[in-house]
Short mmCIF file of C-alpha atoms in Angstrom, two decimals:
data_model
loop_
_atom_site.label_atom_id
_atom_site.label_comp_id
_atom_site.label_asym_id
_atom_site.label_seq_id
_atom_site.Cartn_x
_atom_site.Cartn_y
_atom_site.Cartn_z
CA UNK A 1 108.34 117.91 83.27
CA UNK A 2 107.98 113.82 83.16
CA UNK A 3 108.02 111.93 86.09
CA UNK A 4 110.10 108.79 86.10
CA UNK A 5 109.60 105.91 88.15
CA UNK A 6 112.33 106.06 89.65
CA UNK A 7 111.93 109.41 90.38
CA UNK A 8 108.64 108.89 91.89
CA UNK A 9 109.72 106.28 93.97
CA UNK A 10 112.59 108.14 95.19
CA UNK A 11 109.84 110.95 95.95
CA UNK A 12 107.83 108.72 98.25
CA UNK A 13 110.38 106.56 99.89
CA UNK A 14 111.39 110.53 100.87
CA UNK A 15 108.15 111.78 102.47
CA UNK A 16 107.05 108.67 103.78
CA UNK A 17 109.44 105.55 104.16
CA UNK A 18 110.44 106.43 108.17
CA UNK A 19 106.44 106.20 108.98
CA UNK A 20 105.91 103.56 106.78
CA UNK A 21 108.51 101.15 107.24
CA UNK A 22 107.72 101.45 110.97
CA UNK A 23 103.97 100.45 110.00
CA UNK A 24 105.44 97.44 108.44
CA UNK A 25 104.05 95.46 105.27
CA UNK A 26 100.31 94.25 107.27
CA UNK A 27 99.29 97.66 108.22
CA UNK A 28 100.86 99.26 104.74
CA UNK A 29 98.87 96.87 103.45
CA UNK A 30 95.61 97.06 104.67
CA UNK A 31 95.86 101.00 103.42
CA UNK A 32 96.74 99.68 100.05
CA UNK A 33 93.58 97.43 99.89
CA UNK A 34 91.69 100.35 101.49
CA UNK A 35 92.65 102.19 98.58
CA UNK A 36 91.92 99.86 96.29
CA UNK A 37 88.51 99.86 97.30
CA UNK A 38 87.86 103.41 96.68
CA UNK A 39 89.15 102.91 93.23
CA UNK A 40 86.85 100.45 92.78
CA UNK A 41 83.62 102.72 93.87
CA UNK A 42 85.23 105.54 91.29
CA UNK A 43 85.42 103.14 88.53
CA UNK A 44 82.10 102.20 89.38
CA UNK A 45 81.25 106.35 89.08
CA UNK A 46 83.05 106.37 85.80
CA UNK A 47 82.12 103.66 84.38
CA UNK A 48 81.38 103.68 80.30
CA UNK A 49 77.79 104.36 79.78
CA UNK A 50 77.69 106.80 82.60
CA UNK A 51 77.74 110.62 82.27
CA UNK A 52 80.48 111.34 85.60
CA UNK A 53 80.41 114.88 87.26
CA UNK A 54 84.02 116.56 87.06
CA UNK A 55 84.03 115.67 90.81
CA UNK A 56 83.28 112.16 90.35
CA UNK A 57 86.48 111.96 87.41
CA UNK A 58 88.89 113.81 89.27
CA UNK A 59 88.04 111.27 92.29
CA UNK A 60 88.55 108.48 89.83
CA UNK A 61 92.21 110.22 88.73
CA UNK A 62 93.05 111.08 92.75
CA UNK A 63 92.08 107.58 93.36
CA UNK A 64 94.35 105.59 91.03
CA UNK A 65 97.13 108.42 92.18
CA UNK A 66 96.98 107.04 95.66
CA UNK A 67 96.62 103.12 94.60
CA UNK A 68 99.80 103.64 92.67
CA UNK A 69 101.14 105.33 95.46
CA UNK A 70 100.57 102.42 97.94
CA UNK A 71 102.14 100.03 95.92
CA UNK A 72 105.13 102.15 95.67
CA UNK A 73 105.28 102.26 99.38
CA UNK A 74 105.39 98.69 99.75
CA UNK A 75 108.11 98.18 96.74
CA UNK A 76 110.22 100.56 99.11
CA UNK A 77 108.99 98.49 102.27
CA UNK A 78 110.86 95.57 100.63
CA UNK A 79 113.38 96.91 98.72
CA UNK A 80 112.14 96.54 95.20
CA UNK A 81 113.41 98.79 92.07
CA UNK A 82 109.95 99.34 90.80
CA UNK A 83 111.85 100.94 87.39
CA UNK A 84 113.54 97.42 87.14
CA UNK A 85 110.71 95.65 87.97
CA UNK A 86 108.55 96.95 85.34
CA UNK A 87 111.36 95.65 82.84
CA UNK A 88 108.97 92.77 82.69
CA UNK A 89 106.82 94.40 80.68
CA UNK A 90 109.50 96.26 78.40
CA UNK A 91 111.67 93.41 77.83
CA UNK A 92 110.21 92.15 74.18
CA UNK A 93 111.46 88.78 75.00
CA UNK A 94 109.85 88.75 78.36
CA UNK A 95 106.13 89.46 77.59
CA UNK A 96 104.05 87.23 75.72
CA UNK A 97 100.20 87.21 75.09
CA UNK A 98 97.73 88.91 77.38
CA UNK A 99 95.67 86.95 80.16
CA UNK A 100 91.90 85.97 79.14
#
């Protein structure tokens, strides 16, 4: 079954919003850049040239899982559609060229 955006962001603001949103955006934050961080040592682990373990790639996919995750906690933190948001990069007349 595909997961939306939407959907997932419905799923999160419905496990975790109440804990969250009483955290508040600096200390939802700092767990977002923690996170970051550890998908930074994976892609470091996985990185082309290497030969990963299966441990090492599932901790790459777990890790992007939870960065992804973190964002979405701080779109529902503020109120933001994500599914809207991401129009930006849908909307043909909206994107143009890719950054250097």
């Amino acid at each position: 079954m595909a997961l939306t955006v939407s959907a997932f962001q419905q799923l999160i603001r419905d496990r975790y919003y109440a804990t969250d949103s009483a955290r508040g955006t600096p200390g939802t934050f700092m767990w977002f850049i923690e996170e970051v961080g550890e998908l930074a040592t994976a892609l470091q682990d996985n990185a082309p040239g290497k030969s990963p373990t299966p441990e090492q790639r599932a901790n790459l996919e777990e890790e992007f899982a939870d960065v992804i995750a973190w964002v979405t906690t701080l779109a529902n933190i503020h109120g933001v559609d994500l599914e809207r948001a991401l129009t930006k990069y849908t909307d043909p007349t909206r994107v143009e060229g890719v950054k250097q």
